[in-house]
Amino acid sequence: MAFEPTEVSELPDGLTVYTYYLECLAQASYIIAHEGNAFIVDPRRDIGIYTNALHEYGISNLRGVLETHAHADFVSGHLELHKRYGTTVFIGQNA
């Protein structure tokens, strides 16, 4: 894979967290996966790293995109992920 996660955490219950850290923006994003389902948290604009990872890791169901806050320091890929997968984008009303 062209963009490997910077960290992979496998929890005892089968949940796997793939961390992608972009140092030049000090920006972290995550794929949180379990049994073929996943959420992507705070995606960067280049969604290729996520689409490739979903395919490579056998994740067939992107359940949603979670935005932890409005990102003034980079452009998010949440709209591209929504358009490609039809997934729901979640963001808190106070974010």
Short mmCIF file of N, CA and C in Angstrom, two decimals:
data_model
loop_
_atom_site.label_atom_id
_atom_site.label_comp_id
_atom_site.label_asym_id
_atom_site.label_seq_id
_atom_site.Cartn_x
_atom_site.Cartn_y
_atom_site.Cartn_z
N MET A 1 0.85 -1.18 0.00
CA MET A 1 0.00 0.00 0.00
C MET A 1 0.89 1.23 0.00
N ALA A 2 0.51 2.25 -0.75
CA ALA A 2 1.33 3.46 -0.89
C ALA A 2 1.41 4.25 0.41
N PHE A 3 0.32 4.32 1.13
CA PHE A 3 0.30 5.09 2.37
C PHE A 3 -0.05 4.17 3.53
N GLU A 4 0.95 3.63 4.16
CA GLU A 4 0.73 2.74 5.29
C GLU A 4 0.32 3.55 6.51
N PRO A 5 -0.51 2.97 7.37
CA PRO A 5 -0.84 3.67 8.61
C PRO A 5 0.41 3.86 9.46
N THR A 6 0.43 4.94 10.22
CA THR A 6 1.57 5.18 11.10
C THR A 6 1.49 4.30 12.34
N GLU A 7 0.30 3.81 12.64
CA GLU A 7 0.12 2.91 13.79
C GLU A 7 -1.11 2.06 13.55
N VAL A 8 -1.05 0.81 14.00
CA VAL A 8 -2.21 -0.08 13.96
C VAL A 8 -2.38 -0.65 15.37
N SER A 9 -3.56 -0.46 15.93
CA SER A 9 -3.87 -0.98 17.26
C SER A 9 -4.97 -2.02 17.14
N GLU A 10 -4.67 -3.23 17.55
CA GLU A 10 -5.65 -4.31 17.53
C GLU A 10 -6.08 -4.59 18.96
N LEU A 11 -7.36 -4.38 19.24
CA LEU A 11 -7.89 -4.55 20.58
C LEU A 11 -8.41 -5.97 20.77
N PRO A 12 -8.47 -6.44 22.02
CA PRO A 12 -8.89 -7.82 22.28
C PRO A 12 -10.28 -8.18 21.75
N ASP A 13 -11.17 -7.20 21.62
CA ASP A 13 -12.53 -7.49 21.15
C ASP A 13 -12.63 -7.55 19.63
N GLY A 14 -11.49 -7.42 18.94
CA GLY A 14 -11.49 -7.50 17.48
C GLY A 14 -11.52 -6.16 16.78
N LEU A 15 -11.68 -5.08 17.52
CA LEU A 15 -11.67 -3.74 16.95
C LEU A 15 -10.24 -3.39 16.55
N THR A 16 -10.08 -2.83 15.35
CA THR A 16 -8.76 -2.41 14.88
C THR A 16 -8.82 -0.92 14.56
N VAL A 17 -7.82 -0.18 15.03
CA VAL A 17 -7.72 1.24 14.76
C VAL A 17 -6.45 1.47 13.94
N TYR A 18 -6.65 2.01 12.73
CA TYR A 18 -5.55 2.37 11.84
C TYR A 18 -5.37 3.88 11.94
N THR A 19 -4.21 4.32 12.35
CA THR A 19 -3.92 5.74 12.50
C THR A 19 -3.08 6.21 11.33
N TYR A 20 -3.49 7.34 10.75
CA TYR A 20 -2.74 7.98 9.65
C TYR A 20 -2.38 9.38 10.13
N TYR A 21 -1.10 9.63 10.30
CA TYR A 21 -0.65 10.93 10.79
C TYR A 21 0.09 11.65 9.68
N LEU A 22 -0.37 12.86 9.39
CA LEU A 22 0.26 13.70 8.36
C LEU A 22 1.06 14.78 9.09
N GLU A 23 2.35 14.56 9.18
CA GLU A 23 3.20 15.41 10.01
C GLU A 23 3.22 16.87 9.58
N CYS A 24 3.22 17.15 8.28
CA CYS A 24 3.32 18.53 7.82
C CYS A 24 2.11 19.38 8.27
N LEU A 25 0.98 18.75 8.52
CA LEU A 25 -0.20 19.46 9.02
C LEU A 25 -0.50 19.14 10.48
N ALA A 26 0.29 18.27 11.08
CA ALA A 26 0.02 17.78 12.43
C ALA A 26 -1.42 17.30 12.52
N GLN A 27 -1.82 16.49 11.53
CA GLN A 27 -3.20 16.04 11.42
C GLN A 27 -3.26 14.52 11.48
N ALA A 28 -4.13 14.02 12.34
CA ALA A 28 -4.33 12.57 12.46
C ALA A 28 -5.72 12.21 11.98
N SER A 29 -5.80 11.11 11.27
CA SER A 29 -7.09 10.55 10.89
C SER A 29 -7.04 9.06 11.21
N TYR A 30 -8.21 8.46 11.24
CA TYR A 30 -8.30 7.08 11.71
C TYR A 30 -9.33 6.30 10.90
N ILE A 31 -9.06 5.02 10.71
CA ILE A 31 -10.07 4.07 10.29
C ILE A 31 -10.28 3.17 11.50
N ILE A 32 -11.50 3.11 11.96
CA ILE A 32 -11.86 2.24 13.08
C ILE A 32 -12.70 1.12 12.50
N ALA A 33 -12.19 -0.12 12.58
CA ALA A 33 -12.81 -1.23 11.87
C ALA A 33 -13.11 -2.41 12.79
N HIS A 34 -14.18 -3.11 12.44
CA HIS A 34 -14.55 -4.33 13.15
C HIS A 34 -15.44 -5.19 12.25
N GLU A 35 -14.99 -6.40 11.99
CA GLU A 35 -15.77 -7.39 11.24
C GLU A 35 -16.33 -6.85 9.92
N GLY A 36 -15.47 -6.19 9.13
CA GLY A 36 -15.87 -5.72 7.80
C GLY A 36 -16.59 -4.39 7.78
N ASN A 37 -16.80 -3.78 8.94
CA ASN A 37 -17.44 -2.47 9.06
C ASN A 37 -16.41 -1.45 9.52
N ALA A 38 -16.60 -0.19 9.13
CA ALA A 38 -15.64 0.83 9.55
C ALA A 38 -16.26 2.22 9.60
N PHE A 39 -15.64 3.05 10.40
CA PHE A 39 -15.86 4.49 10.41
C PHE A 39 -14.51 5.13 10.11
N ILE A 40 -14.54 6.25 9.42
CA ILE A 40 -13.33 7.04 9.20
C ILE A 40 -13.49 8.33 9.99
N VAL A 41 -12.46 8.66 10.76
CA VAL A 41 -12.49 9.83 11.63
C VAL A 41 -11.54 10.89 11.09
N ASP A 42 -12.05 12.10 10.91
CA ASP A 42 -11.26 13.27 10.48
C ASP A 42 -10.43 13.02 9.22
N PRO A 43 -11.08 12.61 8.12
CA PRO A 43 -10.32 12.29 6.91
C PRO A 43 -9.71 13.52 6.26
N ARG A 44 -8.51 13.33 5.72
CA ARG A 44 -7.91 14.40 4.93
C ARG A 44 -8.49 14.37 3.52
N ARG A 45 -8.21 15.37 2.73
CA ARG A 45 -8.83 15.53 1.42
C ARG A 45 -8.51 14.39 0.46
N ASP A 46 -7.28 13.89 0.50
CA ASP A 46 -6.89 12.80 -0.39
C ASP A 46 -7.47 11.50 0.16
N ILE A 47 -8.64 11.10 -0.35
CA ILE A 47 -9.31 9.93 0.20
C ILE A 47 -8.73 8.62 -0.33
N GLY A 48 -7.78 8.70 -1.25
CA GLY A 48 -7.18 7.49 -1.79
C GLY A 48 -6.58 6.59 -0.73
N ILE A 49 -5.99 7.17 0.30
CA ILE A 49 -5.41 6.34 1.35
C ILE A 49 -6.48 5.51 2.05
N TYR A 50 -7.68 6.06 2.17
CA TYR A 50 -8.77 5.34 2.85
C TYR A 50 -9.42 4.32 1.93
N THR A 51 -9.66 4.70 0.68
CA THR A 51 -10.28 3.75 -0.24
C THR A 51 -9.36 2.55 -0.47
N ASN A 52 -8.06 2.79 -0.59
CA ASN A 52 -7.10 1.70 -0.75
C ASN A 52 -7.07 0.81 0.50
N ALA A 53 -7.08 1.44 1.67
CA ALA A 53 -7.03 0.68 2.93
C ALA A 53 -8.29 -0.16 3.10
N LEU A 54 -9.46 0.41 2.82
CA LEU A 54 -10.70 -0.35 2.95
C LEU A 54 -10.64 -1.61 2.08
N HIS A 55 -10.16 -1.44 0.87
CA HIS A 55 -10.04 -2.57 -0.05
C HIS A 55 -9.01 -3.58 0.46
N GLU A 56 -7.83 -3.09 0.81
CA GLU A 56 -6.74 -3.98 1.23
C GLU A 56 -7.08 -4.75 2.49
N TYR A 57 -7.78 -4.13 3.43
CA TYR A 57 -8.09 -4.79 4.70
C TYR A 57 -9.42 -5.53 4.67
N GLY A 58 -10.05 -5.60 3.50
CA GLY A 58 -11.29 -6.36 3.37
C GLY A 58 -12.47 -5.75 4.09
N ILE A 59 -12.48 -4.43 4.18
CA ILE A 59 -13.57 -3.72 4.85
C ILE A 59 -14.59 -3.34 3.77
N SER A 60 -15.75 -3.95 3.83
CA SER A 60 -16.73 -3.78 2.76
C SER A 60 -17.83 -2.78 3.08
N ASN A 61 -17.93 -2.36 4.33
CA ASN A 61 -19.04 -1.50 4.71
C ASN A 61 -18.54 -0.28 5.48
N LEU A 62 -18.44 0.84 4.79
CA LEU A 62 -18.09 2.10 5.45
C LEU A 62 -19.37 2.64 6.07
N ARG A 63 -19.46 2.58 7.38
CA ARG A 63 -20.69 2.94 8.09
C ARG A 63 -20.86 4.44 8.27
N GLY A 64 -19.76 5.20 8.26
CA GLY A 64 -19.89 6.64 8.42
C GLY A 64 -18.55 7.33 8.50
N VAL A 65 -18.62 8.64 8.43
CA VAL A 65 -17.45 9.51 8.60
C VAL A 65 -17.73 10.38 9.81
N LEU A 66 -16.79 10.42 10.72
CA LEU A 66 -16.93 11.21 11.94
C LEU A 66 -15.99 12.41 11.88
N GLU A 67 -16.53 13.59 12.02
CA GLU A 67 -15.71 14.81 12.10
C GLU A 67 -15.73 15.26 13.55
N THR A 68 -14.56 15.31 14.18
CA THR A 68 -14.50 15.68 15.59
C THR A 68 -14.69 17.17 15.81
N HIS A 69 -14.40 17.96 14.78
CA HIS A 69 -14.56 19.42 14.86
C HIS A 69 -14.42 19.99 13.45
N ALA A 70 -14.79 21.24 13.28
CA ALA A 70 -14.57 21.91 11.99
C ALA A 70 -13.07 22.14 11.83
N HIS A 71 -12.56 21.82 10.68
CA HIS A 71 -11.11 21.88 10.45
C HIS A 71 -10.75 23.14 9.68
N ALA A 72 -10.19 24.11 10.36
CA ALA A 72 -9.78 25.35 9.72
C ALA A 72 -8.37 25.23 9.12
N ASP A 73 -7.64 24.18 9.52
CA ASP A 73 -6.25 24.06 9.11
C ASP A 73 -6.02 23.12 7.93
N PHE A 74 -7.05 22.40 7.48
CA PHE A 74 -6.91 21.56 6.30
C PHE A 74 -8.30 21.28 5.73
N VAL A 75 -8.34 20.78 4.49
CA VAL A 75 -9.60 20.47 3.83
C VAL A 75 -9.90 19.00 4.08
N SER A 76 -11.09 18.73 4.56
CA SER A 76 -11.52 17.38 4.88
C SER A 76 -11.99 16.64 3.62
N GLY A 77 -11.88 15.32 3.66
CA GLY A 77 -12.36 14.49 2.57
C GLY A 77 -13.75 13.91 2.81
N HIS A 78 -14.47 14.44 3.80
CA HIS A 78 -15.77 13.85 4.15
C HIS A 78 -16.77 13.89 3.00
N LEU A 79 -16.80 14.97 2.22
CA LEU A 79 -17.75 15.04 1.11
C LEU A 79 -17.41 14.03 0.01
N GLU A 80 -16.12 13.87 -0.27
CA GLU A 80 -15.71 12.90 -1.28
C GLU A 80 -16.08 11.48 -0.84
N LEU A 81 -15.88 11.17 0.45
CA LEU A 81 -16.25 9.85 0.95
C LEU A 81 -17.77 9.65 0.89
N HIS A 82 -18.51 10.70 1.21
CA HIS A 82 -19.97 10.62 1.12
C HIS A 82 -20.41 10.35 -0.32
N LYS A 83 -19.83 11.09 -1.26
CA LYS A 83 -20.19 10.91 -2.67
C LYS A 83 -19.82 9.52 -3.18
N ARG A 84 -18.69 9.02 -2.76
CA ARG A 84 -18.22 7.73 -3.27
C ARG A 84 -18.97 6.55 -2.65
N TYR A 85 -19.24 6.63 -1.33
CA TYR A 85 -19.82 5.48 -0.63
C TYR A 85 -21.26 5.70 -0.17
N GLY A 86 -21.77 6.93 -0.29
CA GLY A 86 -23.12 7.22 0.17
C GLY A 86 -23.25 7.17 1.67
N THR A 87 -22.14 7.29 2.37
CA THR A 87 -22.12 7.16 3.82
C THR A 87 -22.56 8.44 4.51
N THR A 88 -23.01 8.31 5.73
CA THR A 88 -23.42 9.46 6.55
C THR A 88 -22.20 10.13 7.13
N VAL A 89 -22.22 11.47 7.17
CA VAL A 89 -21.17 12.25 7.82
C VAL A 89 -21.74 12.74 9.15
N PHE A 90 -21.04 12.45 10.22
CA PHE A 90 -21.46 12.85 11.57
C PHE A 90 -20.55 13.96 12.07
N ILE A 91 -21.17 15.03 12.59
CA ILE A 91 -20.40 16.10 13.23
C ILE A 91 -21.29 16.67 14.33
N GLY A 92 -20.71 16.92 15.48
CA GLY A 92 -21.48 17.45 16.60
C GLY A 92 -22.00 18.84 16.33
N GLN A 93 -23.14 19.17 16.89
CA GLN A 93 -23.74 20.48 16.63
C GLN A 93 -22.90 21.62 17.18
N ASN A 94 -22.03 21.37 18.14
CA ASN A 94 -21.19 22.42 18.70
C ASN A 94 -19.76 22.38 18.13
N ALA A 95 -19.55 21.55 17.14
CA ALA A 95 -18.21 21.40 16.58
C ALA A 95 -17.84 22.59 15.71
#
